[in-house]
Short mmCIF file of C-alpha atoms and ligand atoms in Angstrom, two decimals:
data_model
loop_
_atom_site.label_atom_id
_atom_site.label_comp_id
_atom_site.label_asym_id
_atom_site.label_seq_id
_atom_site.Cartn_x
_atom_site.Cartn_y
_atom_site.Cartn_z
CA MET H 1 2.57 25.04 -16.88
CA ASN H 2 5.36 25.46 -14.34
CA GLU H 3 6.84 22.16 -13.21
CA ILE H 4 6.23 21.45 -9.53
CA ARG H 5 9.61 21.16 -7.76
CA PRO H 6 9.02 20.65 -4.05
CA ILE H 7 12.70 20.65 -2.96
CA LEU H 8 15.05 23.57 -3.52
CA TRP H 9 18.61 24.02 -2.26
CA ASP H 10 19.32 27.74 -2.00
CA ASP H 11 22.79 28.72 -0.83
CA GLY H 12 22.88 26.54 2.31
CA THR H 13 19.14 26.61 2.99
CA LEU H 14 16.85 23.70 2.15
CA LYS H 15 13.45 24.99 1.01
CA LEU H 16 10.57 22.50 1.05
CA LEU H 17 7.02 23.03 -0.18
CA ASP H 18 5.19 22.15 3.04
CA GLN H 19 2.99 19.13 2.20
CA THR H 20 1.14 19.30 5.51
CA ARG H 21 -0.34 22.65 4.41
CA LEU H 22 -1.39 21.82 0.83
CA PRO H 23 -3.83 22.44 -0.77
CA ALA H 24 -5.03 25.16 1.63
CA ALA H 25 -1.73 27.03 1.44
CA GLU H 26 1.40 26.87 -0.72
CA GLU H 27 3.96 27.55 2.00
CA VAL H 28 7.69 26.97 1.90
CA VAL H 29 9.49 25.79 5.03
CA GLU H 30 13.17 26.81 5.33
CA ILE H 31 15.63 24.42 6.95
CA ASN H 32 19.19 25.24 7.99
CA ASP H 33 20.34 22.23 10.02
CA TYR H 34 20.20 18.48 9.52
CA ARG H 35 17.97 17.82 12.52
CA GLY H 36 15.45 20.21 10.97
CA ALA H 37 15.50 18.08 7.81
CA VAL H 38 14.97 14.94 9.91
CA ALA H 39 11.96 16.59 11.59
CA ALA H 40 10.53 17.65 8.20
CA ILE H 41 10.77 14.03 6.96
CA ARG H 42 9.31 12.59 10.19
CA ASP H 43 6.44 15.11 10.27
CA MET H 44 5.79 14.60 6.54
CA GLN H 45 6.33 18.19 5.43
CA VAL H 46 8.21 16.30 2.74
CA ARG H 47 7.09 12.74 1.94
CA GLY H 48 7.14 10.15 -0.82
CA ALA H 49 10.05 7.71 -1.16
CA PRO H 50 12.23 9.54 -3.73
CA ALA H 51 11.55 12.98 -2.16
CA ILE H 52 12.70 11.84 1.26
CA GLY H 53 15.81 10.34 -0.37
CA VAL H 54 16.68 13.72 -1.93
CA THR H 55 15.96 15.51 1.36
CA ALA H 56 18.14 13.01 3.25
CA ALA H 57 21.01 13.73 0.84
CA TYR H 58 20.78 17.47 1.61
CA ALA H 59 20.52 16.60 5.32
CA VAL H 60 23.94 14.91 5.01
CA VAL H 61 25.28 18.09 3.35
CA MET H 62 24.04 20.17 6.30
CA ALA H 63 25.39 17.65 8.82
CA ALA H 64 28.83 17.80 7.16
CA THR H 65 28.88 21.61 7.50
CA GLU H 66 27.76 21.45 11.12
CA LEU H 67 30.19 18.69 12.12
CA TRP H 68 33.23 19.70 10.07
CA THR H 69 36.59 19.35 11.79
CA SER H 70 40.05 18.93 10.31
CA ASP H 71 40.40 15.60 12.14
CA ARG H 72 39.33 13.07 9.52
CA ASP H 73 38.37 10.24 11.87
CA SER H 74 36.19 12.34 14.15
CA PHE H 75 34.60 14.08 11.16
CA LEU H 76 33.68 10.79 9.50
CA SER H 77 32.45 9.16 12.70
CA GLY H 78 30.30 12.24 13.46
CA LEU H 79 28.90 12.11 9.93
CA ARG H 80 28.11 8.39 10.25
CA GLU H 81 26.24 9.08 13.50
CA ALA H 82 24.27 11.84 11.77
CA GLY H 83 23.52 9.33 8.99
CA THR H 84 22.03 6.96 11.57
CA VAL H 85 19.80 9.76 12.90
CA ILE H 86 18.67 10.66 9.35
CA ASN H 87 17.99 6.99 8.51
CA ALA H 88 15.74 6.69 11.56
CA ALA H 89 13.42 9.51 10.42
CA ARG H 90 11.15 7.04 8.57
CA PRO H 91 11.87 3.30 8.31
CA THR H 92 9.95 1.89 5.33
CA ALA H 93 11.06 3.81 2.21
CA VAL H 94 14.47 2.42 1.34
CA ASN H 95 15.35 5.48 -0.79
CA LEU H 96 16.22 7.31 2.42
CA GLN H 97 18.85 4.77 3.49
CA TRP H 98 19.99 4.44 -0.12
CA ALA H 99 20.68 8.19 -0.36
CA VAL H 100 22.44 8.38 3.02
CA ARG H 101 24.66 5.42 2.09
CA ARG H 102 25.53 7.00 -1.27
CA MET H 103 26.44 10.29 0.46
CA LEU H 104 28.57 8.61 3.15
CA GLU H 105 30.47 6.68 0.48
CA VAL H 106 31.37 9.99 -1.18
CA ALA H 107 32.63 11.45 2.14
CA GLU H 108 34.66 8.33 2.89
CA SER H 109 36.21 8.14 -0.57
CA GLU H 110 37.37 11.79 -0.74
CA PRO H 111 41.05 11.92 0.34
CA ASP H 112 41.16 15.72 0.69
CA LEU H 113 39.03 16.75 3.68
CA ALA H 114 38.91 20.35 2.46
CA GLN H 115 36.99 19.14 -0.61
CA VAL H 116 34.45 16.97 1.20
CA ASN H 117 31.66 19.51 1.66
CA ALA H 118 31.77 20.60 -1.99
CA ARG H 119 31.77 16.95 -3.10
CA LEU H 120 28.76 16.20 -0.88
CA LEU H 121 26.79 19.15 -2.21
CA ALA H 122 27.56 18.08 -5.79
CA GLU H 123 26.38 14.53 -4.98
CA ALA H 124 23.12 15.72 -3.40
CA ARG H 125 22.42 17.89 -6.43
CA ALA H 126 23.19 14.90 -8.70
CA ILE H 127 20.72 12.70 -6.76
CA GLN H 128 18.05 15.38 -7.20
CA VAL H 129 18.69 15.92 -10.93
CA GLU H 130 18.94 12.15 -11.61
CA ASP H 131 15.62 11.60 -9.85
CA GLU H 132 13.76 13.80 -12.34
CA GLU H 133 15.53 12.13 -15.29
CA ILE H 134 14.69 8.68 -13.91
CA ASN H 135 11.04 9.63 -13.49
CA ARG H 136 10.81 10.87 -17.06
CA ARG H 137 12.35 7.59 -18.26
CA MET H 138 9.78 5.67 -16.20
CA GLY H 139 7.10 7.75 -17.89
CA ASP H 140 8.48 6.80 -21.31
CA ASN H 141 8.68 3.13 -20.35
CA GLY H 142 5.23 2.95 -18.78
CA ARG H 143 3.00 5.13 -20.93
CA GLU H 144 2.09 2.23 -23.27
CA LEU H 145 0.47 0.52 -20.27
CA MET H 146 -2.05 3.35 -19.97
CA PRO H 147 -5.33 2.62 -21.74
CA ASP H 148 -6.81 4.64 -24.59
CA GLY H 149 -10.35 4.90 -23.31
CA GLY H 150 -11.32 3.35 -19.96
CA ALA H 151 -10.04 4.47 -16.59
CA VAL H 152 -6.94 4.36 -14.39
CA LEU H 153 -7.07 4.19 -10.60
CA THR H 154 -4.19 5.43 -8.46
CA HIS H 155 -3.53 5.61 -4.71
CA CYS H 156 -1.67 7.99 -2.40
CA ASN H 157 0.49 10.69 -4.00
CA THR H 158 3.22 9.62 -6.39
CA GLY H 159 3.61 12.84 -8.35
CA ALA H 160 6.18 15.62 -8.43
CA LEU H 161 5.50 16.25 -4.74
CA ALA H 162 6.68 12.75 -3.85
CA THR H 163 9.87 13.10 -5.90
CA SER H 164 12.13 15.91 -7.13
CA ALA H 165 9.83 16.42 -10.15
CA PHE H 166 7.44 14.58 -12.53
CA GLY H 167 6.60 11.65 -10.25
CA THR H 168 6.55 7.87 -10.51
CA ALA H 169 3.07 6.30 -10.96
CA LEU H 170 1.53 9.74 -11.47
CA GLY H 171 4.37 10.42 -13.94
CA VAL H 172 3.38 7.33 -15.94
CA ILE H 173 -0.24 8.54 -15.98
CA ARG H 174 0.99 11.97 -17.09
CA ALA H 175 3.21 10.49 -19.81
CA GLY H 176 0.29 8.41 -21.10
CA TRP H 177 -1.94 11.48 -21.16
CA GLU H 178 0.72 13.65 -22.83
CA SER H 179 1.26 11.00 -25.51
CA GLY H 180 -2.37 11.52 -26.54
CA ARG H 181 -4.07 8.62 -24.80
CA ARG H 182 -7.36 9.61 -23.24
CA PHE H 183 -8.72 7.88 -20.15
CA GLN H 184 -10.49 8.77 -16.96
CA VAL H 185 -8.42 9.07 -13.81
CA PHE H 186 -9.71 8.12 -10.37
CA ASN H 187 -7.64 8.78 -7.28
CA THR H 188 -8.31 7.60 -3.76
CA GLU H 189 -8.43 9.94 -0.76
CA THR H 190 -5.77 7.81 1.01
CA ARG H 191 -6.84 7.83 4.64
CA PRO H 192 -5.70 8.98 7.11
CA PHE H 193 -3.17 11.57 5.86
CA LEU H 194 -5.18 12.28 2.68
CA GLN H 195 -2.21 12.35 0.30
CA GLY H 196 -4.66 11.52 -2.49
CA ALA H 197 -7.36 14.07 -1.68
CA ARG H 198 -5.02 16.89 -0.74
CA LEU H 199 -1.94 16.35 -2.91
CA THR H 200 -2.80 14.15 -5.91
CA SER H 201 -6.01 16.07 -6.67
CA TRP H 202 -4.02 19.32 -6.44
CA GLU H 203 -1.31 18.00 -8.78
CA PHE H 204 -3.79 16.77 -11.39
CA GLN H 205 -5.41 20.22 -11.31
CA GLN H 206 -2.01 21.87 -11.86
CA LEU H 207 -1.37 19.49 -14.79
CA GLY H 208 -4.80 20.04 -16.34
CA ILE H 209 -5.56 16.29 -16.25
CA PRO H 210 -9.18 15.67 -15.18
CA ALA H 211 -9.27 13.37 -12.15
CA THR H 212 -12.12 12.22 -9.94
CA LEU H 213 -11.61 11.73 -6.23
CA ILE H 214 -13.12 8.64 -4.55
CA VAL H 215 -13.08 7.40 -0.96
CA ASP H 216 -10.66 4.50 -0.50
CA SER H 217 -13.46 2.01 0.08
CA ALA H 218 -15.23 2.87 -3.23
CA ALA H 219 -12.56 1.05 -5.23
CA GLY H 220 -14.25 -2.36 -4.85
CA ILE H 221 -17.63 -1.49 -6.30
CA MET H 222 -15.98 0.49 -9.10
CA MET H 223 -13.82 -2.45 -10.14
CA GLN H 224 -16.75 -4.85 -9.83
CA ARG H 225 -18.89 -2.64 -12.10
CA GLY H 226 -16.21 -2.43 -14.82
CA GLN H 227 -15.32 1.21 -14.18
CA ILE H 228 -11.55 0.66 -13.79
CA SER H 229 -9.23 -0.62 -16.56
CA CYS H 230 -6.00 -0.72 -14.56
CA VAL H 231 -4.47 0.31 -11.23
CA ILE H 232 -1.07 1.96 -10.90
CA THR H 233 0.69 2.85 -7.64
CA GLY H 234 4.17 3.78 -6.46
CA ALA H 235 6.35 1.87 -4.00
CA ASP H 236 8.40 2.54 -0.90
CA ARG H 237 10.43 -0.66 -0.95
CA ILE H 238 10.43 -3.62 -3.30
CA ALA H 239 11.99 -6.90 -2.17
CA ALA H 240 14.01 -9.08 -4.56
CA ASN H 241 10.96 -11.27 -5.29
CA GLY H 242 8.77 -8.27 -6.23
CA ASP H 243 6.81 -8.02 -2.96
CA THR H 244 6.05 -4.31 -2.70
CA ALA H 245 5.60 -2.08 0.34
CA ASN H 246 3.50 0.98 -0.42
CA LYS H 247 0.92 3.22 1.24
CA ILE H 248 -1.59 1.44 3.45
CA GLY H 249 -4.50 0.26 1.31
CA THR H 250 -2.37 -0.75 -1.69
CA TYR H 251 -2.61 -4.46 -0.85
CA SER H 252 -6.42 -4.26 -0.74
CA LEU H 253 -6.47 -2.59 -4.15
CA ALA H 254 -4.19 -5.28 -5.61
CA VAL H 255 -6.35 -8.12 -4.28
CA LEU H 256 -9.48 -6.41 -5.60
CA ALA H 257 -7.80 -5.92 -8.97
CA ARG H 258 -6.93 -9.63 -9.18
CA GLU H 259 -10.46 -10.65 -8.14
CA ASN H 260 -11.86 -8.47 -10.91
CA GLY H 261 -9.30 -9.40 -13.62
CA ILE H 262 -7.73 -5.91 -13.74
CA PRO H 263 -3.98 -5.34 -14.28
CA PHE H 264 -2.13 -3.95 -11.26
CA TYR H 265 1.03 -1.95 -12.04
CA VAL H 266 3.73 -0.50 -9.78
CA ALA H 267 6.06 2.32 -10.89
CA ALA H 268 9.28 2.88 -8.96
CA PRO H 269 12.92 3.79 -9.55
CA THR H 270 15.48 1.05 -9.00
CA SER H 271 16.63 2.95 -5.86
CA THR H 272 13.38 1.62 -4.34
CA VAL H 273 14.38 -2.00 -5.07
CA ASP H 274 16.05 -3.62 -2.06
CA LEU H 275 17.77 -6.73 -3.37
CA SER H 276 19.07 -7.47 0.15
CA LEU H 277 15.57 -8.61 1.15
CA ASP H 278 14.30 -11.91 -0.25
CA SER H 279 10.65 -11.13 0.43
CA GLY H 280 8.31 -8.45 1.71
CA GLU H 281 7.96 -10.19 5.08
CA GLU H 282 11.28 -8.60 6.04
CA ILE H 283 10.14 -5.03 5.34
CA GLU H 284 9.66 -2.86 8.42
CA ILE H 285 6.23 -1.24 8.45
CA GLU H 286 6.18 2.25 9.93
CA GLN H 287 3.62 2.70 12.70
CA ARG H 288 2.51 6.31 12.94
CA ALA H 289 0.69 8.13 15.72
CA GLY H 290 -2.92 7.11 16.34
CA SER H 291 -3.76 10.82 16.46
CA GLU H 292 -3.48 10.89 12.63
CA VAL H 293 -6.52 8.56 12.63
CA THR H 294 -8.52 10.17 15.43
CA HIS H 295 -7.90 13.77 14.35
CA PHE H 296 -7.68 15.73 11.12
CA GLN H 297 -5.42 18.78 11.32
CA GLY H 298 -6.04 19.05 15.04
CA THR H 299 -9.82 18.53 14.92
CA PRO H 300 -11.11 15.30 16.52
CA THR H 301 -12.92 12.94 14.12
CA ALA H 302 -13.40 10.21 16.76
CA PRO H 303 -14.35 10.23 20.45
CA LEU H 304 -11.57 11.63 22.62
CA GLY H 305 -9.49 8.89 24.24
CA VAL H 306 -10.31 6.19 21.67
CA GLU H 307 -7.43 3.81 20.81
CA ALA H 308 -6.30 3.91 17.16
CA LEU H 309 -3.76 1.84 15.24
CA ASN H 310 -2.01 3.47 12.30
CA PRO H 311 0.24 1.24 10.14
CA ALA H 312 1.40 3.59 7.36
CA PHE H 313 2.25 0.93 4.74
CA ASP H 314 1.31 -2.57 3.67
CA VAL H 315 3.00 -5.19 1.53
CA THR H 316 1.49 -6.45 -1.72
CA PRO H 317 2.70 -9.97 -2.50
CA HIS H 318 4.36 -10.15 -5.92
CA ARG H 319 1.75 -12.59 -7.28
CA TYR H 320 -0.78 -9.71 -7.45
CA ILE H 321 1.52 -7.44 -9.47
CA THR H 322 1.24 -7.51 -13.27
CA ALA H 323 4.37 -5.44 -13.96
CA ILE H 324 6.82 -3.04 -12.29
CA VAL H 325 7.80 0.02 -14.33
CA THR H 326 11.39 1.17 -13.65
CA GLU H 327 13.71 3.62 -15.39
CA ASN H 328 15.45 0.61 -16.96
CA GLY H 329 12.35 -0.97 -18.44
CA VAL H 330 9.17 -2.79 -17.46
CA ALA H 331 9.88 -5.77 -15.19
CA ARG H 332 7.45 -8.70 -15.43
CA PRO H 333 7.20 -11.97 -13.49
CA PRO H 334 9.28 -13.77 -12.46
CA PHE H 335 10.44 -10.61 -10.67
CA VAL H 336 13.35 -12.42 -9.02
CA GLU H 337 14.98 -12.38 -12.44
CA SER H 338 13.56 -9.24 -14.05
CA LEU H 339 14.22 -6.96 -11.05
CA LYS H 340 17.80 -8.15 -10.70
CA LEU H 341 18.30 -7.29 -14.35
CA ALA H 342 16.63 -3.87 -14.02
CA ALA H 343 18.34 -2.93 -10.75
CA GLY H 344 21.74 -4.17 -11.84
CA ASN H 345 21.40 -2.01 -14.92
CA SER H 346 21.06 1.44 -13.32
O1 MRU T 1 3.68 8.15 3.75
P1 MRU T 1 4.06 8.71 2.41
O2 MRU T 1 3.16 9.79 1.93
O3 MRU T 1 5.51 9.11 2.37
O4 MRU T 1 3.87 7.47 1.45
C1 MRU T 1 4.11 7.65 0.08
C2 MRU T 1 3.79 6.46 -0.73
O5 MRU T 1 3.42 5.42 -0.23
C3 MRU T 1 4.06 6.56 -2.18
O6 MRU T 1 3.15 5.79 -2.90
C4 MRU T 1 5.47 6.05 -2.46
O7 MRU T 1 6.41 6.72 -1.66
C5 MRU T 1 5.86 6.19 -3.87
S1 MRU T 1 6.05 7.90 -4.22
C6 MRU T 1 6.74 8.25 -5.60
#
């Protein structure tokens, strides 16, 4: 099996596997300027917290090429402004801001301006390579949580497509499967953008792991009837106390899991942990266009003119989370202590 790698840097061009077209078509979109990368993130041609972090890093590389001038102050202030534009592409996943900050620190710390662009490219490549390594470590740390027998439920898309390769929650499922554990996999459609139906189902097919697609609202009856052994999702931002922002619908799954006595796991790299926030109440929730709810790929699925609200994420309070799998180990409650340890250890 060829590993899925949705982000490729090819001699100044950023090539992204267009996630708005999957699974109908495997098309690559080519981007040559940083505003193009911002548009690709905003329009979700690339999506998933770690993947938008990697894309943002390459966006900074392109911005540095576009804005280069031998005047250090104007170069750095132009780059900082570009960083603000990149950060604004999507507000909830902290990996984006994390990557932009890491890139700007490299630019600011390089004394020789002639070396800056090469240093930035090396840093973006390092962020991409590290992301795959981190995901594989998360897989190693989390695979023991996967049942042998029984069934795992996952939400949204947290696989290779959402990262540079391997995935977070889907990576843990994959690692469990590859270590010989056998369990059923259920994945939700994930209304309204259908990351689950379109992307996660496609990835499980590529991996040869049997997975059954369910509508989001089927999770309750399945848990109630004993058909789910555990739930595992990714995260877009985790506050210091463990409150976790993730794809809309995650909170409902966590509450249902608690009601039915089922463990609820989160898998995320420590770049998703935002220790500057005490709790999830402070996390900005992205509001996306109502047209994503009233239409599917341009075709109306609701009466024309109807009002629709489209919060893209929700926050699961930490008390519903059994454990958080990171590259530095499995954090358990109290998360205030265990996350600080994991995140300070990266
Ligand atoms: O809106 P999306 O598709 O970018 O949301 C993605 C998710 O919520 C994922 O679960 C999260 O980013 C973790 S991905 C490894």
